[in-house]
PDB file of C-alpha atoms in Angstrom:
ATOM      1  CA  MET A  94      72.027 121.822 161.142  1.00 88.00           C
ATOM      2  CA  ALA A  95      74.913 122.648 163.480  1.00 94.00           C
ATOM      3  CA  GLU A  96      73.770 124.018 166.920  1.00 95.00           C
ATOM      4  CA  PRO A  97      74.670 127.603 167.482  1.00 96.00           C
ATOM      5  CA  GLU A  98      77.798 128.312 169.652  1.00 95.00           C
ATOM      6  CA  VAL A  99      77.079 128.490 173.396  1.00 96.00           C
ATOM      7  CA  GLY A 100      78.721 131.612 174.625  1.00 95.00           C
ATOM      8  CA  LEU A 101      78.478 131.061 178.270  1.00 96.00           C
ATOM      9  CA  THR A 102      77.576 128.307 180.928  1.00 97.00           C
ATOM     10  CA  ALA A 103      76.232 129.699 184.166  1.00 97.00           C
ATOM     11  CA  LYS A 104      74.118 129.030 187.123  1.00 97.00           C
ATOM     12  CA  SER A 105      70.750 130.875 187.247  1.00 97.00           C
ATOM     13  CA  ALA A 106      71.356 131.710 190.964  1.00 96.00           C
ATOM     14  CA  ASP A 107      74.225 133.862 189.906  1.00 94.00           C
ATOM     15  CA  PHE A 108      72.048 136.154 187.763  1.00 96.00           C
ATOM     16  CA  PRO A 109      72.841 138.839 186.710  1.00 95.00           C
ATOM     17  CA  GLY A 110      76.575 138.276 187.364  1.00 92.00           C
ATOM     18  CA  GLU A 111      78.508 137.548 184.218  1.00 94.00           C
ATOM     19  CA  ILE A 112      75.253 136.373 182.313  1.00 96.00           C
ATOM     20  CA  LEU A 113      74.264 139.978 181.184  1.00 96.00           C
ATOM     21  CA  ASP A 114      77.889 140.759 180.190  1.00 95.00           C
ATOM     22  CA  GLY A 115      78.294 137.587 178.193  1.00 95.00           C
ATOM     23  CA  LEU A 116      75.059 138.224 176.449  1.00 96.00           C
ATOM     24  CA  ASP A 117      75.857 141.803 175.576  1.00 95.00           C
ATOM     25  CA  ARG A 118      79.294 140.748 174.096  1.00 96.00           C
ATOM     26  CA  ASP A 119      77.866 137.984 171.993  1.00 97.00           C
ATOM     27  CA  ILE A 120      74.883 139.966 170.686  1.00 97.00           C
ATOM     28  CA  ARG A 121      77.048 142.906 169.681  1.00 95.00           C
ATOM     29  CA  ARG A 122      79.620 140.596 168.072  1.00 95.00           C
ATOM     30  CA  ARG A 123      77.240 138.309 166.033  1.00 95.00           C
ATOM     31  CA  GLY A 124      73.578 139.296 166.792  1.00 97.00           C
ATOM     32  CA  LEU A 125      72.962 136.050 168.788  1.00 98.00           C
ATOM     33  CA  GLY A 126      73.420 135.273 172.565  1.00 98.00           C
ATOM     34  CA  VAL A 127      73.324 131.722 173.811  1.00 98.00           C
ATOM     35  CA  VAL A 128      73.609 130.829 177.595  1.00 98.00           C
ATOM     36  CA  ARG A 129      73.286 127.380 179.124  1.00 98.00           C
ATOM     37  CA  LEU A 130      71.946 127.678 182.562  1.00 98.00           C
ATOM     38  CA  ASP A 131      71.581 125.026 185.107  1.00 98.00           C
ATOM     39  CA  GLU A 132      67.980 125.956 185.676  1.00 98.00           C
ATOM     40  CA  PRO A 133      65.628 128.395 184.143  1.00 98.00           C
ATOM     41  CA  LEU A 134      65.545 131.921 185.446  1.00 98.00           C
ATOM     42  CA  SER A 135      62.633 132.979 187.724  1.00 98.00           C
ATOM     43  CA  ASN A 136      59.970 135.141 186.053  1.00 98.00           C
ATOM     44  CA  ASP A 137      61.303 138.079 187.940  1.00 98.00           C
ATOM     45  CA  SER A 138      64.929 137.581 186.739  1.00 98.00           C
ATOM     46  CA  PHE A 139      63.789 136.853 183.203  1.00 98.00           C
ATOM     47  CA  LEU A 140      61.818 140.086 183.151  1.00 98.00           C
ATOM     48  CA  LYS A 141      64.993 141.992 184.437  1.00 98.00           C
ATOM     49  CA  LEU A 142      67.024 140.355 181.618  1.00 98.00           C
ATOM     50  CA  GLY A 143      64.625 141.696 179.154  1.00 98.00           C
ATOM     51  CA  SER A 144      64.559 145.188 180.608  1.00 98.00           C
ATOM     52  CA  SER A 145      68.482 145.222 180.355  1.00 97.00           C
ATOM     53  CA  LEU A 146      68.001 144.804 176.503  1.00 97.00           C
ATOM     54  CA  GLY A 147      65.245 147.388 176.091  1.00 98.00           C
ATOM     55  CA  THR A 148      61.491 147.583 176.598  1.00 98.00           C
ATOM     56  CA  ALA A 149      59.250 144.542 176.555  1.00 98.00           C
ATOM     57  CA  ILE A 150      56.386 144.440 174.019  1.00 98.00           C
ATOM     58  CA  PRO A 151      53.014 143.748 175.550  1.00 97.00           C
ATOM     59  CA  GLU A 152      51.299 140.643 174.349  1.00 96.00           C
ATOM     60  CA  THR A 153      47.859 141.930 173.456  1.00 94.00           C
ATOM     61  CA  ALA A 154      46.355 139.454 170.997  1.00 91.00           C
ATOM     62  CA  PRO A 155      43.180 137.931 172.482  1.00 92.00           C
ATOM     63  CA  ALA A 156      44.059 134.392 171.442  1.00 88.00           C
ATOM     64  CA  VAL A 157      47.338 134.302 173.311  1.00 92.00           C
ATOM     65  CA  GLN A 158      45.977 135.767 176.627  1.00 94.00           C
ATOM     66  CA  PRO A 159      45.769 132.315 178.400  1.00 94.00           C
ATOM     67  CA  TYR A 160      49.489 131.911 177.891  1.00 95.00           C
ATOM     68  CA  VAL A 161      50.500 135.482 179.173  1.00 97.00           C
ATOM     69  CA  GLU A 162      52.114 136.557 182.468  1.00 97.00           C
ATOM     70  CA  ASP A 163      52.821 139.992 183.536  1.00 97.00           C
ATOM     71  CA  GLY A 164      51.420 141.332 180.307  1.00 98.00           C
ATOM     72  CA  VAL A 165      54.720 140.680 178.402  1.00 98.00           C
ATOM     73  CA  LEU A 166      55.895 137.230 179.092  1.00 98.00           C
ATOM     74  CA  LEU A 167      54.446 134.594 176.689  1.00 97.00           C
ATOM     75  CA  ASN A 168      54.464 130.861 177.571  1.00 97.00           C
ATOM     76  CA  LEU A 169      55.086 129.125 174.354  1.00 94.00           C
ATOM     77  CA  ARG A 170      53.508 125.699 175.353  1.00 90.00           C
ATOM     78  CA  ALA A 171      53.218 123.362 172.324  1.00 83.00           C
ATOM     79  CA  ASP A 172      49.774 122.170 173.299  1.00 83.00           C
ATOM     80  CA  ALA A 173      47.755 123.178 170.228  1.00 76.00           C
ATOM     81  CA  GLY A 174      48.659 120.045 168.200  1.00 76.00           C
ATOM     82  CA  ILE A 175      48.449 120.494 164.415  1.00 77.00           C
ATOM     83  CA  THR A 176      46.570 123.545 163.466  1.00 77.00           C
ATOM     84  CA  ARG A 177      46.144 125.901 160.589  1.00 73.00           C
ATOM     85  CA  ASP A 178      44.934 128.703 162.893  1.00 76.00           C
ATOM     86  CA  VAL A 179      47.546 131.452 162.534  1.00 72.00           C
ATOM     87  CA  SER A 180      46.816 132.804 165.976  1.00 73.00           C
ATOM     88  CA  LEU A 181      47.762 129.439 167.497  1.00 78.00           C
ATOM     89  CA  GLN A 182      50.805 128.651 165.436  1.00 77.00           C
ATOM     90  CA  PRO A 183      53.352 129.640 168.213  1.00 79.00           C
ATOM     91  CA  PHE A 184      51.668 126.895 170.327  1.00 84.00           C
ATOM     92  CA  ALA A 185      51.258 124.225 167.668  1.00 80.00           C
ATOM     93  CA  SER A 186      53.555 121.364 166.545  1.00 78.00           C
ATOM     94  CA  ASN A 187      53.517 122.576 162.892  1.00 83.00           C
ATOM     95  CA  PRO A 188      56.608 123.809 161.317  1.00 88.00           C
ATOM     96  CA  LEU A 189      56.786 127.605 161.386  1.00 91.00           C
ATOM     97  CA  SER A 190      58.088 129.218 158.247  1.00 94.00           C
ATOM     98  CA  LEU A 191      61.131 131.493 158.231  1.00 97.00           C
ATOM     99  CA  HIS A 192      60.441 135.088 159.115  1.00 97.00           C
ATOM    100  CA  SER A 193      61.602 138.244 160.808  1.00 98.00           C
ATOM    101  CA  GLU A 194      59.364 138.969 163.729  1.00 97.00           C
ATOM    102  CA  GLY A 195      56.653 141.607 163.276  1.00 96.00           C
ATOM    103  CA  SER A 196      57.477 142.158 159.440  1.00 97.00           C
ATOM    104  CA  GLY A 197      53.868 143.417 158.949  1.00 95.00           C
ATOM    105  CA  ARG A 198      54.287 146.108 161.471  1.00 95.00           C
ATOM    106  CA  SER A 199      55.866 149.654 161.376  1.00 96.00           C
ATOM    107  CA  LEU A 200      59.671 149.810 162.473  1.00 95.00           C
ATOM    108  CA  ALA A 201      58.621 151.309 165.765  1.00 94.00           C
ATOM    109  CA  ASP A 202      56.413 148.257 166.544  1.00 95.00           C
ATOM    110  CA  GLN A 203      58.828 145.751 165.556  1.00 97.00           C
ATOM    111  CA  PRO A 204      60.914 143.975 168.134  1.00 98.00           C
ATOM    112  CA  ARG A 205      64.674 144.392 168.110  1.00 98.00           C
ATOM    113  CA  TYR A 206      65.329 141.260 170.202  1.00 98.00           C
ATOM    114  CA  ILE A 207      63.477 137.928 170.827  1.00 98.00           C
ATOM    115  CA  VAL A 208      64.437 136.337 174.109  1.00 98.00           C
ATOM    116  CA  LEU A 209      63.709 132.557 174.526  1.00 98.00           C
ATOM    117  CA  MET A 210      64.239 130.261 177.539  1.00 98.00           C
ATOM    118  CA  CYS A 211      63.518 126.588 177.917  1.00 97.00           C
ATOM    119  CA  VAL A 212      61.529 125.493 180.840  1.00 96.00           C
ATOM    120  CA  GLU A 213      60.720 122.069 179.458  1.00 94.00           C
ATOM    121  CA  PRO A 214      62.105 120.689 176.156  1.00 92.00           C
ATOM    122  CA  GLY A 215      59.396 118.051 175.844  1.00 86.00           C
ATOM    123  CA  ASP A 216      59.503 114.901 173.767  1.00 73.00           C
ATOM    124  CA  ASN A 217      58.043 116.853 170.873  1.00 57.00           C
ATOM    125  CA  SER A 218      60.865 119.444 171.025  1.00 66.00           C
ATOM    126  CA  ALA A 219      61.292 120.981 167.563  1.00 84.00           C
ATOM    127  CA  SER A 220      64.425 122.939 166.786  1.00 92.00           C
ATOM    128  CA  THR A 221      64.216 126.624 166.433  1.00 96.00           C
ATOM    129  CA  VAL A 222      65.975 127.425 162.985  1.00 97.00           C
ATOM    130  CA  LEU A 223      68.238 130.649 162.819  1.00 98.00           C
ATOM    131  CA  VAL A 224      69.272 131.990 159.458  1.00 98.00           C
ATOM    132  CA  PRO A 225      71.743 134.667 159.318  1.00 98.00           C
ATOM    133  CA  MET A 226      70.528 137.677 157.222  1.00 98.00           C
ATOM    134  CA  ALA A 227      74.175 138.637 156.289  1.00 98.00           C
ATOM    135  CA  GLU A 228      74.497 135.316 154.414  1.00 98.00           C
ATOM    136  CA  VAL A 229      71.221 135.823 152.554  1.00 98.00           C
ATOM    137  CA  ALA A 230      72.196 139.265 151.531  1.00 98.00           C
ATOM    138  CA  SER A 231      75.635 138.194 150.308  1.00 97.00           C
ATOM    139  CA  ASP A 232      74.027 135.726 147.918  1.00 96.00           C
ATOM    140  CA  THR A 233      71.423 138.121 146.601  1.00 98.00           C
ATOM    141  CA  SER A 234      72.186 140.024 143.367  1.00 98.00           C
ATOM    142  CA  ASP A 235      72.510 143.820 143.297  1.00 97.00           C
ATOM    143  CA  GLU A 236      69.414 144.038 141.019  1.00 98.00           C
ATOM    144  CA  ASP A 237      67.259 141.895 143.320  1.00 98.00           C
ATOM    145  CA  LEU A 238      68.513 144.048 146.252  1.00 98.00           C
ATOM    146  CA  ARG A 239      67.530 147.215 144.408  1.00 98.00           C
ATOM    147  CA  LEU A 240      64.016 145.864 143.667  1.00 98.00           C
ATOM    148  CA  LEU A 241      63.406 144.645 147.258  1.00 98.00           C
ATOM    149  CA  ARG A 242      64.631 147.992 148.777  1.00 98.00           C
ATOM    150  CA  ALA A 243      61.654 149.454 146.989  1.00 98.00           C
ATOM    151  CA  THR A 244      59.148 146.642 147.745  1.00 98.00           C
ATOM    152  CA  ARG A 245      56.804 146.487 150.689  1.00 97.00           C
ATOM    153  CA  TYR A 246      53.588 144.629 151.853  1.00 98.00           C
ATOM    154  CA  ALA A 247      50.658 146.330 150.126  1.00 96.00           C
ATOM    155  CA  ASP A 248      48.105 145.594 152.882  1.00 88.00           C
ATOM    156  CA  ALA A 249      50.122 146.915 155.781  1.00 89.00           C
ATOM    157  CA  PRO A 250      50.497 150.706 155.502  1.00 86.00           C
ATOM    158  CA  GLY A 251      53.635 151.981 157.211  1.00 91.00           C
ATOM    159  CA  VAL A 252      55.715 148.913 157.006  1.00 96.00           C
ATOM    160  CA  PRO A 253      59.387 149.078 156.007  1.00 97.00           C
ATOM    161  CA  PRO A 254      60.609 147.798 152.609  1.00 98.00           C
ATOM    162  CA  VAL A 255      61.599 144.109 152.483  1.00 98.00           C
ATOM    163  CA  VAL A 256      65.307 145.177 152.421  1.00 98.00           C
ATOM    164  CA  ARG A 257      66.908 148.122 154.142  1.00 98.00           C
ATOM    165  CA  SER A 258      70.232 149.175 155.554  1.00 96.00           C
ATOM    166  CA  GLN A 259      70.852 149.622 159.209  1.00 94.00           C
ATOM    167  CA  GLY A 260      74.432 150.739 160.067  1.00 91.00           C
ATOM    168  CA  ASP A 261      76.642 148.334 158.138  1.00 92.00           C
ATOM    169  CA  HIS A 262      74.119 145.558 158.159  1.00 95.00           C
ATOM    170  CA  THR A 263      71.546 144.600 155.430  1.00 98.00           C
ATOM    171  CA  VAL A 264      68.218 144.013 157.181  1.00 98.00           C
ATOM    172  CA  PHE A 265      65.211 142.005 155.864  1.00 98.00           C
ATOM    173  CA  SER A 266      61.614 142.742 157.155  1.00 98.00           C
ATOM    174  CA  PHE A 267      60.003 139.662 155.501  1.00 98.00           C
ATOM    175  CA  ARG A 268      58.259 136.310 156.187  1.00 97.00           C
ATOM    176  CA  ASP A 269      57.398 133.291 153.997  1.00 97.00           C
ATOM    177  CA  PHE A 270      53.729 133.417 153.537  1.00 93.00           C
ATOM    178  CA  GLN A 271      53.615 129.853 152.412  1.00 91.00           C
ATOM    179  CA  GLN A 272      50.083 129.179 150.894  1.00 88.00           C
ATOM    180  CA  ASP A 273      48.730 132.629 151.718  1.00 90.00           C
ATOM    181  CA  PRO A 274      48.986 135.233 148.973  1.00 93.00           C
ATOM    182  CA  LEU A 275      51.537 138.161 149.302  1.00 95.00           C
ATOM    183  CA  ARG A 276      50.300 141.331 147.900  1.00 96.00           C
ATOM    184  CA  TRP A 277      53.149 143.814 147.456  1.00 98.00           C
ATOM    185  CA  ILE A 278      53.802 147.191 145.957  1.00 97.00           C
ATOM    186  CA  CYS A 279      57.178 148.337 144.442  1.00 98.00           C
ATOM    187  CA  GLU A 280      58.272 151.789 143.657  1.00 96.00           C
ATOM    188  CA  ALA A 281      61.523 150.879 141.904  1.00 97.00           C
ATOM    189  CA  ASP A 282      62.133 152.396 138.371  1.00 96.00           C
ATOM    190  CA  GLY A 283      61.288 149.963 135.728  1.00 93.00           C
ATOM    191  CA  ALA A 284      59.987 147.376 138.011  1.00 96.00           C
ATOM    192  CA  THR A 285      57.648 144.761 136.502  1.00 97.00           C
ATOM    193  CA  GLN A 286      55.367 142.034 138.315  1.00 97.00           C
ATOM    194  CA  HIS A 287      57.576 139.333 136.762  1.00 98.00           C
ATOM    195  CA  ALA A 288      60.793 140.885 138.092  1.00 98.00           C
ATOM    196  CA  VAL A 289      59.608 141.516 141.660  1.00 98.00           C
ATOM    197  CA  ASN A 290      58.010 138.067 141.789  1.00 98.00           C
ATOM    198  CA  GLY A 291      61.251 136.639 140.659  1.00 98.00           C
ATOM    199  CA  ALA A 292      63.203 138.628 143.146  1.00 98.00           C
ATOM    200  CA  LEU A 293      60.979 137.448 145.977  1.00 98.00           C
ATOM    201  CA  GLY A 294      61.147 133.916 144.900  1.00 97.00           C
ATOM    202  CA  ARG A 295      64.867 133.927 144.857  1.00 98.00           C
ATOM    203  CA  LEU A 296      64.831 135.500 148.292  1.00 98.00           C
ATOM    204  CA  LEU A 297      62.752 132.545 149.678  1.00 98.00           C
ATOM    205  CA  ALA A 298      65.194 130.125 147.977  1.00 98.00           C
ATOM    206  CA  ARG A 299      68.181 131.808 149.635  1.00 98.00           C
ATOM    207  CA  MET A 300      66.486 131.958 153.041  1.00 98.00           C
ATOM    208  CA  TYR A 301      66.030 128.216 153.118  1.00 97.00           C
ATOM    209  CA  GLY A 302      69.423 127.396 151.612  1.00 96.00           C
ATOM    210  CA  ALA A 303      71.615 129.896 153.393  1.00 96.00           C
ATOM    211  CA  ARG A 304      75.021 129.121 154.678  1.00 94.00           C
ATOM    212  CA  GLY A 305      75.508 129.375 158.354  1.00 96.00           C
ATOM    213  CA  THR A 306      72.002 128.213 159.218  1.00 98.00           C
ATOM    214  CA  SER A 307      71.843 126.735 162.717  1.00 97.00           C
ATOM    215  CA  GLY A 308      69.144 124.850 164.851  1.00 96.00           C
ATOM    216  CA  VAL A 309      68.646 125.290 168.476  1.00 96.00           C
ATOM    217  CA  LEU A 310      68.038 121.936 170.162  1.00 94.00           C
ATOM    218  CA  TRP A 311      66.228 122.896 173.282  1.00 94.00           C
ATOM    219  CA  SER A 312      67.226 121.703 176.697  1.00 95.00           C
ATOM    220  CA  ARG A 313      66.014 122.835 180.198  1.00 96.00           C
ATOM    221  CA  GLY A 314      67.712 126.248 181.121  1.00 97.00           C
ATOM    222  CA  LEU A 315      68.993 127.038 177.591  1.00 97.00           C
ATOM    223  CA  LEU A 316      68.543 130.802 176.971  1.00 98.00           C
ATOM    224  CA  VAL A 317      68.768 132.349 173.520  1.00 98.00           C
ATOM    225  CA  VAL A 318      68.589 136.177 172.536  1.00 98.00           C
ATOM    226  CA  ILE A 319      68.095 136.733 168.835  1.00 98.00           C
ATOM    227  CA  ASP A 320      68.670 140.071 167.081  1.00 98.00           C
ATOM    228  CA  ASN A 321      65.716 140.489 164.797  1.00 98.00           C
ATOM    229  CA  THR A 322      67.673 142.685 162.377  1.00 98.00           C
ATOM    230  CA  ARG A 323      70.438 140.057 161.881  1.00 98.00           C
ATOM    231  CA  PHE A 324      68.505 136.684 161.918  1.00 98.00           C
ATOM    232  CA  PHE A 325      65.439 135.062 160.398  1.00 98.00           C
ATOM    233  CA  HIS A 326      63.976 132.404 162.580  1.00 98.00           C
ATOM    234  CA  GLY A 327      61.492 129.605 162.320  1.00 96.00           C
ATOM    235  CA  ARG A 328      60.738 126.230 163.685  1.00 93.00           C
ATOM    236  CA  MET A 329      60.940 122.520 162.662  1.00 90.00           C
ATOM    237  CA  ALA A 330      57.979 120.341 163.035  1.00 84.00           C
ATOM    238  CA  GLY A 331      57.371 118.667 166.367  1.00 75.00           C
ATOM    239  CA  LEU A 332      55.502 115.557 167.303  1.00 66.00           C
ATOM    240  CA  PRO A 333      51.709 115.812 167.872  1.00 61.00           C
ATOM    241  CA  ARG A 334      50.976 116.516 171.473  1.00 55.00           C
ATOM    242  CA  ALA A 335      49.141 113.200 171.983  1.00 52.00           C
ATOM    243  CA  ALA A 336      52.485 111.502 171.361  1.00 51.00           C
ATOM    244  CA  ALA A 337      54.783 113.503 173.616  1.00 55.00           C
ATOM    245  CA  ARG A 338      55.384 115.543 176.712  1.00 77.00           C
ATOM    246  CA  THR A 339      54.679 119.291 175.988  1.00 84.00           C
ATOM    247  CA  ARG A 340      57.554 121.689 175.176  1.00 89.00           C
ATOM    248  CA  HIS A 341      57.528 124.812 177.159  1.00 93.00           C
ATOM    249  CA  LEU A 342      59.521 127.988 176.238  1.00 96.00           C
ATOM    250  CA  LYS A 343      59.158 131.520 177.693  1.00 98.00           C
ATOM    251  CA  ARG A 344      59.367 134.411 175.347  1.00 98.00           C
ATOM    252  CA  LEU A 345      59.951 138.164 175.540  1.00 98.00           C
ATOM    253  CA  ARG A 346      59.855 140.494 172.576  1.00 98.00           C
ATOM    254  CA  ILE A 347      62.148 143.597 173.096  1.00 98.00           C
ATOM    255  CA  ARG A 348      62.010 146.890 171.260  1.00 96.00           C
TER     256      ARG A 348
END
């Protein structure tokens, strides 16, 4: 995969300076902002960057509390090795399937932006995969889009449909459940189980085969802001922790 375009190279000591202006320009233009800093921002500056984008979402899950600072800043340290524990997947070396963040939550509870900053790439640094929703939508048939606009997770009341429109963008609220079952409901006229399962299967195939997919190869100081309404994201597999230095990213989720 190609790496995403770096929009700006800057010194962290110059924050905010041109950093916020550059991020705002690129996020508006393509839903993705990439800044190469000489050093990671301090926690205070990182939090200020997040507040310039919106309101940071508190990290409340009990399993992640050892990794949380200031209630909202999550330290993504790849120190959990290989695990099937879903709560530990952000800290594992497993691949992370493609998804939009918070797809099982109401729209009000879903983040608009995910902000990631590399403190230590580690020897087991796994690329973060970015898939543009626009490319997935353009390759999806009108009939599949019709069905998916009326399909939502059955076990998560209040969640949006798999596909919706937001301004001039087609937005997906969906994740690859991998081996876990996906229970859905569909309110489209004439929808059958076979038709909806087929549309979901084709959506997964398009997500993993989309044009324009890129991979973030992390380096110290690299800062990436992802618009959750314009990109799916996931993670390649890394090396087990016993064989490598630990990767460390800092994350904010912004609504």
